[in-house]
GROMACS .gro file of C-alpha atoms in nm:
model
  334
    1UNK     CA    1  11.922   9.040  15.516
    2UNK     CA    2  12.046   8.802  15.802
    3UNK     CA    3  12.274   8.901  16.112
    4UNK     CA    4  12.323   8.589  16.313
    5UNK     CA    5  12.655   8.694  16.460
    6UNK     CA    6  12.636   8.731  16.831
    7UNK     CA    7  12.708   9.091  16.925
    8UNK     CA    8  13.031   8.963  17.098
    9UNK     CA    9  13.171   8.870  16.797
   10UNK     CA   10  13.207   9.245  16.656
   11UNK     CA   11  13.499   9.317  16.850
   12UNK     CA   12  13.686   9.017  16.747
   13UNK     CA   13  13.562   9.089  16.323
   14UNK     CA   14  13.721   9.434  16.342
   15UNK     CA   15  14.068   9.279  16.466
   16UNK     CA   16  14.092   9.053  16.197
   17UNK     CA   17  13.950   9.316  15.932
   18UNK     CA   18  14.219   9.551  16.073
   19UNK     CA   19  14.472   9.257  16.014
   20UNK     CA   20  14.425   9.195  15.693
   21UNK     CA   21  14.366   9.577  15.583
   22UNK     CA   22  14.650   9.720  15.763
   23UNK     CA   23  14.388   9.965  15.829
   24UNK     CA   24  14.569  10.182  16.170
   25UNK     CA   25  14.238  10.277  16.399
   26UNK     CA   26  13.854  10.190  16.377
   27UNK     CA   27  13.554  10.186  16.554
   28UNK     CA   28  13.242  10.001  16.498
   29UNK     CA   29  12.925   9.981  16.624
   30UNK     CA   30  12.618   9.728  16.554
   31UNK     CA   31  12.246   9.745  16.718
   32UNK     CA   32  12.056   9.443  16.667
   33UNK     CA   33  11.826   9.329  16.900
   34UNK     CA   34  11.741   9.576  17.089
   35UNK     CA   35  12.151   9.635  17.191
   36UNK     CA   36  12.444   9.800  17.065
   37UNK     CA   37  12.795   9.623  17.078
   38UNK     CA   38  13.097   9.810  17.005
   39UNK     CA   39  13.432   9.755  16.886
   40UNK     CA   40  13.741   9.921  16.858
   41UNK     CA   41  13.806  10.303  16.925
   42UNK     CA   42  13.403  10.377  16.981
   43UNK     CA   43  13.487  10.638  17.223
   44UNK     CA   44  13.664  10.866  16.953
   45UNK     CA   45  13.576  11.109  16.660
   46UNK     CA   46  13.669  11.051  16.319
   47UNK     CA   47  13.563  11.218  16.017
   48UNK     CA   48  13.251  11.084  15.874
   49UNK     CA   49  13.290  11.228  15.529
   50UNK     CA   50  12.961  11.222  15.292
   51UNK     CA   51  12.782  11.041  15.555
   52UNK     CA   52  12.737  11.401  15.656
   53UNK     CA   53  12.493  11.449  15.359
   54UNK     CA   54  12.174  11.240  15.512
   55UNK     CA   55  12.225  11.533  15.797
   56UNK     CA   56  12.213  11.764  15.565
   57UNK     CA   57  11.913  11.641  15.368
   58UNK     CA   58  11.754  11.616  15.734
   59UNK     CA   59  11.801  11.954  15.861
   60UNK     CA   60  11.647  12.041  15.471
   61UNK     CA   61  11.388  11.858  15.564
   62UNK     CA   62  11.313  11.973  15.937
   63UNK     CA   63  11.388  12.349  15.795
   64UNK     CA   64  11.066  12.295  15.530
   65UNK     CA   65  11.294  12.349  15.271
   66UNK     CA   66  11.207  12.024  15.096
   67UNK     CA   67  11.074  12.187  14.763
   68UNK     CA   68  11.149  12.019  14.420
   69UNK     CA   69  11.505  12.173  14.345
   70UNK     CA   70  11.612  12.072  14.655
   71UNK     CA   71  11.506  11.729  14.605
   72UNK     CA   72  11.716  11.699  14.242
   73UNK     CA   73  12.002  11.841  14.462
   74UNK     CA   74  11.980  11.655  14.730
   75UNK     CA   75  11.943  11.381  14.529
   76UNK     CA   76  12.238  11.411  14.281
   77UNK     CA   77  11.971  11.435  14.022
   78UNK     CA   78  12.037  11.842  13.937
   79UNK     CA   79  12.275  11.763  13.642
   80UNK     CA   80  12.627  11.922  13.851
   81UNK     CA   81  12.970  11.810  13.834
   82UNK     CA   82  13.137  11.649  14.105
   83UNK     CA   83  13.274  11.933  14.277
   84UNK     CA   84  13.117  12.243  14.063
   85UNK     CA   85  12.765  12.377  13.998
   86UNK     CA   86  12.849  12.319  13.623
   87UNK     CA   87  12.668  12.096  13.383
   88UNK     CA   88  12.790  11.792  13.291
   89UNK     CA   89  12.904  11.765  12.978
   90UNK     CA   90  12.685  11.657  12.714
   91UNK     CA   91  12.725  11.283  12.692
   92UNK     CA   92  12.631  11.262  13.033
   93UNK     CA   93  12.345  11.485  13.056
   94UNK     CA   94  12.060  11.361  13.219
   95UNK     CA   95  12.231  11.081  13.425
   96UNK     CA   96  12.244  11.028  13.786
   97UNK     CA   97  12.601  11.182  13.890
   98UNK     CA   98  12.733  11.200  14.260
   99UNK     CA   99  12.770  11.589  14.314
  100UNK     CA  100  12.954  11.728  14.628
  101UNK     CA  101  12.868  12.068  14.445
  102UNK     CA  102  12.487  12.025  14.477
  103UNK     CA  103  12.482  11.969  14.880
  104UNK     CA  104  12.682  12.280  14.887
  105UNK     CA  105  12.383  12.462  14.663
  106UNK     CA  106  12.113  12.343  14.883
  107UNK     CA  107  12.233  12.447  15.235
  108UNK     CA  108  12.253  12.814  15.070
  109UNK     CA  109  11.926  12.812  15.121
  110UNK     CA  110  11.940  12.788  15.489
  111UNK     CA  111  11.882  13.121  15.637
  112UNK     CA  112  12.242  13.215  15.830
  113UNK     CA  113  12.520  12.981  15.869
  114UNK     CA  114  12.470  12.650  15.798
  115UNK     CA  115  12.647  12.504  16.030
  116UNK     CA  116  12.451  12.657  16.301
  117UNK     CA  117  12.093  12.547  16.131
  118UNK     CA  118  12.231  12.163  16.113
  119UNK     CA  119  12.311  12.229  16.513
  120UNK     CA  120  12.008  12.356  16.597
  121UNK     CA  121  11.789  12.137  16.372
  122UNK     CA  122  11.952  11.804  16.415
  123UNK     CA  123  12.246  11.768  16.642
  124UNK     CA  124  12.133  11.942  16.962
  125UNK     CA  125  11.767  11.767  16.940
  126UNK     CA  126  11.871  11.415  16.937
  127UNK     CA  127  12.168  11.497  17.181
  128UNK     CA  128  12.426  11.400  16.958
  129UNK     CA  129  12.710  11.556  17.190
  130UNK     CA  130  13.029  11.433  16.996
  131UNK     CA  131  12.916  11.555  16.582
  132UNK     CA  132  13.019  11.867  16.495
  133UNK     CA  133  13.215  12.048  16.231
  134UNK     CA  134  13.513  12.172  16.508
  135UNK     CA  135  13.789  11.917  16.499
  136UNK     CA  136  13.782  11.788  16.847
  137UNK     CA  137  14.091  11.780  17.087
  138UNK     CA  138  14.076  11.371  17.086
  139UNK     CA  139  13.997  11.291  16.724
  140UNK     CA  140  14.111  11.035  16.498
  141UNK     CA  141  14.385  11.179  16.207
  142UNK     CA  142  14.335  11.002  15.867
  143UNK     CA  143  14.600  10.830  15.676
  144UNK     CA  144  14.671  10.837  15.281
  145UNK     CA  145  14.929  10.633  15.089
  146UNK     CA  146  15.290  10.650  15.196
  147UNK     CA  147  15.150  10.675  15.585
  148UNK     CA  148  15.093  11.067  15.556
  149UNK     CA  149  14.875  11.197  15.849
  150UNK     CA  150  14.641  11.438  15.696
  151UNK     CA  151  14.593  11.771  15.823
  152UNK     CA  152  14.208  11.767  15.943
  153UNK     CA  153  14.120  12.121  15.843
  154UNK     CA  154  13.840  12.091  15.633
  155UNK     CA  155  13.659  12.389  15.404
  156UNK     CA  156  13.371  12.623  15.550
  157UNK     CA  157  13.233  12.584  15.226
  158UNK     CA  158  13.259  12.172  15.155
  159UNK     CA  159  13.112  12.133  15.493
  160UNK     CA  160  12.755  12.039  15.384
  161UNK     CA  161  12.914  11.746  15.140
  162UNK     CA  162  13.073  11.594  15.402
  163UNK     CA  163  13.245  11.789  15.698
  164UNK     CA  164  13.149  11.605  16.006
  165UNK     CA  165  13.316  11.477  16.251
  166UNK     CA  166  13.111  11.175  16.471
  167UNK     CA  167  13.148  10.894  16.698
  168UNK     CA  168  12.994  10.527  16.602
  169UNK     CA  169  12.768  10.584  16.943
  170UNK     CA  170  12.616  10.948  16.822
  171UNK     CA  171  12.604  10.731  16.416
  172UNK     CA  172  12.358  10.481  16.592
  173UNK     CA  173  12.153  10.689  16.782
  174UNK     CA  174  12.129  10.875  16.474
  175UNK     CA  175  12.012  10.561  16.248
  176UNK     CA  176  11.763  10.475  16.505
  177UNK     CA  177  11.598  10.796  16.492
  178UNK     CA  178  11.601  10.730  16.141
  179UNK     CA  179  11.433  10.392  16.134
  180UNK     CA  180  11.173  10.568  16.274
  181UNK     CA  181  11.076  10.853  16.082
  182UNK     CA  182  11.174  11.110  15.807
  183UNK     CA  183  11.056  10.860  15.565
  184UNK     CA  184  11.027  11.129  15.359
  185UNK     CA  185  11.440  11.147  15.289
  186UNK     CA  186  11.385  10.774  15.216
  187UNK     CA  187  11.176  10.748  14.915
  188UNK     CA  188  11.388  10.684  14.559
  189UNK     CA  189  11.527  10.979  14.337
  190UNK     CA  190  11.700  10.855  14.095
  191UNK     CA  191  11.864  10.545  13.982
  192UNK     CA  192  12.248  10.456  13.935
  193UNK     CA  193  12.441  10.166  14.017
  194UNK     CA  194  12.156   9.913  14.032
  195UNK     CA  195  12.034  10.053  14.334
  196UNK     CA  196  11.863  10.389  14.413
  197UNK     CA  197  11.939  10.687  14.544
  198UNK     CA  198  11.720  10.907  14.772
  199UNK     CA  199  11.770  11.231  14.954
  200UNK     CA  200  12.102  11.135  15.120
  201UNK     CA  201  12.092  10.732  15.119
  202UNK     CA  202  12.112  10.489  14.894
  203UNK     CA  203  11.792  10.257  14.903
  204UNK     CA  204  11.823   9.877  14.818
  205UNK     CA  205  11.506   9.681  14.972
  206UNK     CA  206  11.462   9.775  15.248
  207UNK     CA  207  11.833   9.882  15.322
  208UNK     CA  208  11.948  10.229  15.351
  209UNK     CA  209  12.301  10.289  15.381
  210UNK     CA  210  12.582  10.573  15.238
  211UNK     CA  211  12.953  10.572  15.261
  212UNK     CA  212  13.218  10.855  15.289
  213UNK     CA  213  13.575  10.895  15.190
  214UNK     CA  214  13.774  11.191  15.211
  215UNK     CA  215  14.129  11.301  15.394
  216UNK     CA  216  14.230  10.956  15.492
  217UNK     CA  217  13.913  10.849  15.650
  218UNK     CA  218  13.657  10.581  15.470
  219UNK     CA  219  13.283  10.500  15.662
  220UNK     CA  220  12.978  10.350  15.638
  221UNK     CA  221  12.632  10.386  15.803
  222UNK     CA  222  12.384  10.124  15.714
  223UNK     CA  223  12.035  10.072  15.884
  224UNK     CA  224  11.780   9.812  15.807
  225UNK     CA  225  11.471  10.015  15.937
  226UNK     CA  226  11.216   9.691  15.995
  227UNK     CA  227  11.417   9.536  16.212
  228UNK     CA  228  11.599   9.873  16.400
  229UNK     CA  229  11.916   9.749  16.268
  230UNK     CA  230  12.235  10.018  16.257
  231UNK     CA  231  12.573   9.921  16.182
  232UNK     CA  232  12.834  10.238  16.179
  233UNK     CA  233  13.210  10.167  16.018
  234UNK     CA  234  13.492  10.420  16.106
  235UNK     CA  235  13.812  10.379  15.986
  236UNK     CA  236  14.138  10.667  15.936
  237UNK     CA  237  14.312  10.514  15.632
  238UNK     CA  238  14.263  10.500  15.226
  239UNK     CA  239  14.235  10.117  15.277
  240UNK     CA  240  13.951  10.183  15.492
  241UNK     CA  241  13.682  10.030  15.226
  242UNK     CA  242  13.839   9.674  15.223
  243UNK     CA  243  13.775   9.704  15.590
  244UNK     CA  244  13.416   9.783  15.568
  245UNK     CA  245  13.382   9.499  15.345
  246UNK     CA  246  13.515   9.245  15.534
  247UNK     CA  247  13.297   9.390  15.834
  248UNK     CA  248  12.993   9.348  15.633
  249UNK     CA  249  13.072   9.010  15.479
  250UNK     CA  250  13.182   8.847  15.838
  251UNK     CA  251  12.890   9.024  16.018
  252UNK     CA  252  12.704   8.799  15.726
  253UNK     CA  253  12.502   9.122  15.627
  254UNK     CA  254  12.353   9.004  15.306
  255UNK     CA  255  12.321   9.285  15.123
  256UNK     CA  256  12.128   9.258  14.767
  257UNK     CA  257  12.321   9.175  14.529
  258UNK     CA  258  12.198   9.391  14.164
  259UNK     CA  259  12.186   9.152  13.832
  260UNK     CA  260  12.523   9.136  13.657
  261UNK     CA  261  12.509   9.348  13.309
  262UNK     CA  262  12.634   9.271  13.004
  263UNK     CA  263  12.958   9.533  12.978
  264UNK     CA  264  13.024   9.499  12.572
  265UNK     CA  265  13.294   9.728  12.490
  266UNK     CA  266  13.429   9.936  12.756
  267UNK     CA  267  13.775   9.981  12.784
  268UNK     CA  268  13.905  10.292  12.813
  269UNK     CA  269  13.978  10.588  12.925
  270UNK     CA  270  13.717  10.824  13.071
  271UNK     CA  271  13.792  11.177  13.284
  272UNK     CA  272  13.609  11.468  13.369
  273UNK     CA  273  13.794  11.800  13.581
  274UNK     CA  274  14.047  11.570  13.774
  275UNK     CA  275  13.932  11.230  13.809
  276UNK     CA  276  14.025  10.963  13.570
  277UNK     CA  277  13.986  10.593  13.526
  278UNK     CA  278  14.140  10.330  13.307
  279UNK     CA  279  13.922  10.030  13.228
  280UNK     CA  280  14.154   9.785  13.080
  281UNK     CA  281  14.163   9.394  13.121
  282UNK     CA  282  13.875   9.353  13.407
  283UNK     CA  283  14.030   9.620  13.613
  284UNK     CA  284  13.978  10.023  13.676
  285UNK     CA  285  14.263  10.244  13.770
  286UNK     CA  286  14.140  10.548  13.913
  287UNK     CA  287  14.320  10.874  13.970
  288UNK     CA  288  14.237  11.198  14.154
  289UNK     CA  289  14.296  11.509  14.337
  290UNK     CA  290  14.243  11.406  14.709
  291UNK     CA  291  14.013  11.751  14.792
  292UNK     CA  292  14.142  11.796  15.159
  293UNK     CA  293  14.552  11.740  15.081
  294UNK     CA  294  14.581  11.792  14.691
  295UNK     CA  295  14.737  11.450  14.742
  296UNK     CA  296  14.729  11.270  14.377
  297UNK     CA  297  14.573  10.937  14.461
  298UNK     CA  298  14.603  10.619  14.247
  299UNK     CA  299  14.359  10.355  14.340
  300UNK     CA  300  14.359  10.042  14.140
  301UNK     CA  301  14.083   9.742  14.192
  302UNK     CA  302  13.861   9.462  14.021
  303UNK     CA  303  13.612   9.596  13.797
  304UNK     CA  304  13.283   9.485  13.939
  305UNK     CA  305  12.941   9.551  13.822
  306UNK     CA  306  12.756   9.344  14.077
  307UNK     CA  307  12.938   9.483  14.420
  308UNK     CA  308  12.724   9.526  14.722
  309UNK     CA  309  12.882   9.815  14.861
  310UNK     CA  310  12.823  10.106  14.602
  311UNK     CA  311  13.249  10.231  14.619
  312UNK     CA  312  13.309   9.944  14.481
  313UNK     CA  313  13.060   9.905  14.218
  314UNK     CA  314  13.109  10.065  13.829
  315UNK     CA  315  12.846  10.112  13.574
  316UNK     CA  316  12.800  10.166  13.198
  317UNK     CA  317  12.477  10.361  13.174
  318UNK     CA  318  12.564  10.485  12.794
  319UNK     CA  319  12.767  10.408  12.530
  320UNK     CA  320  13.150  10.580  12.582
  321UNK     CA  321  12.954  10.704  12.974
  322UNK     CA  322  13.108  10.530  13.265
  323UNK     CA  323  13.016  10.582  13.645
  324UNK     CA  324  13.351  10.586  13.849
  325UNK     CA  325  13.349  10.675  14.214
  326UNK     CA  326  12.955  10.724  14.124
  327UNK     CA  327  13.041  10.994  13.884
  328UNK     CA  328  12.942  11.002  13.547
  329UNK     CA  329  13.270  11.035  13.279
  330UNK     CA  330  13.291  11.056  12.928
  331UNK     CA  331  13.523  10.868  12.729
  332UNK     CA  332  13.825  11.025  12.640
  333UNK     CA  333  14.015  10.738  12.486
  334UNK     CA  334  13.957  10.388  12.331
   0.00000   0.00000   0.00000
């Protein structure tokens, strides 16, 4: 991985992302070097989605309640559905499947609230003063299609999945901690995607990012832990992915890139509970039940098996299995 963009380029990259995305507000933040530049609205809380679940899998850890179950959970590894402790159905048994549900299972294992446990485990040790699950008086609102403002009320329940609200300055004080220890949380699960997952980060030599995306709001946290490298991506809109990519691609973070597949037949339809995708022609169109605003969301993009950011990657682990949104779905229809 290279980074030879100055720091005070990062400012002027997220004004042109922003340009071409349409994207309303974001904040950025890169540490390279020793120092952190910033961009955009750094000073302000957004949601931070399922980067929330490497906190989770680090209070887990601190709480030495890392046993094997809660590895499979934390992991996405336990066999759930997306967004119940169900199995999935047969022709995807055994696969890796992103699970909200399983993060859910393995903070019931905290003893009390979990909310206070990830405060008094994580947040208040490293000083991260602007994270919490309370929306705060100054945050950021997300955006969906059609320019609706979402309301930010967000589940007791779903917290553990991805609840948090954080600045980019408390994200890279986090990641540095991070590229220091709790290499534990690190250390490969299970496979999807052409990279591997671990215990709340995906883990592609020597990289270890995750991205979130719920209620208008899209993220990313990436570190590169040799070189104490942490780049944190906030945006409040839908299109808030495109932005991340550009970000990435201009900050000329070269990412590894997995081997290109050979697809054979694999258009389709495949669905599971709400979420269903239409591979047709070199292109997905993917539809679901936005959790926070039971907003019906139609997302529509280039079908791409060699991506470098995993929401934009699709695989084909099985014949009539695709992995949408890093789910696992059956096909439904030729």
């Amino acid at each position: 991985m290279a980074s030879a963009i100055p720091h005070e380029r990062l400012a002027e990259i997220v004004r042109e992302a922003q340009m071409r995305t349409g994207v309303p507000v974001t904040a950025a933040a890169l540490h390279v070097e020793g120092r952190t530049a910033f961009a955009g609205a750094h000073e302000r809380p957004f949601r931070i989605a399922s980067i929330t679940k490497s906190f989770t899998a680090t209070a887990v850890l601190l709480a030495g309640l890392l046993d094997d179950r809660q590895r499979r959970l934390l992991s996405h590894t336990a066999g759930y559905r997306a967004e119940r402790t169900e199995p999935l159905p047969p022709e995807c048994a055994g696969l890796w499947s992103y699970s909200n549900a399983g993060y859910r299972e393995a903070a019931a294992a905290f003893d009390g609230e979990y909310s206070d446990a990830l405060r008094e485990l994580v947040l208040e040790p490293l000083g991260l003063r602007h994270t919490g699950f309370e929306t705060p008086r100054d945050a950021v609102l997300g955006t969906l299609p059609g320019d609706i403002v979402t309301d930010p009320s967000y589940p007791v329940e779903r917290r553990p999945a991805g609840g948090l609200w954080s600045t980019v300055s408390d994200l890279v004080e986090y990641g540095l901690v991070h590229c220091q220890q709790w290499t534990d949380l690190h250390q490969p699960v299970g496979e999807a995607l052409g990279a591997q997952y671990a215990l709340g980060w995906w883990v592609r030599d020597g990289v270890l990012d995750h991205e979130g995306s719920v209620g208008g709001f899209q993220s990313l946290l990436l570190l590169v832990p040799e070189r104490a490298l942490v780049l944190a991506v906030l945006t409040n809109s839908w299109k808030g992915s495109a932005l991340i990519r550009h970000v990435v691609e201009d900050l000329r973070l070269e990412l590894p890139s997995p081997p290109a597949v050979n697809l054979g037949s694999i258009d389709g339809t495949y669905a599971l509970d709400d979420l269903e995708a239409v591979v047709a022609g070199g292109s997905v169109t993917e539809t679901e039940t936005e959790p926070l605003t039971d907003t019906r969301i139609e997302r529509r993009y280039p079908l791409s098996t060699d991506a470098t950011l995993m929401s934009w990657r699709s695989d084909f682990p099985r014949a009539d299995v695709a992995r949408i949104s890093w789910v696992a779905l059956p096909r439904t229809a030729s």
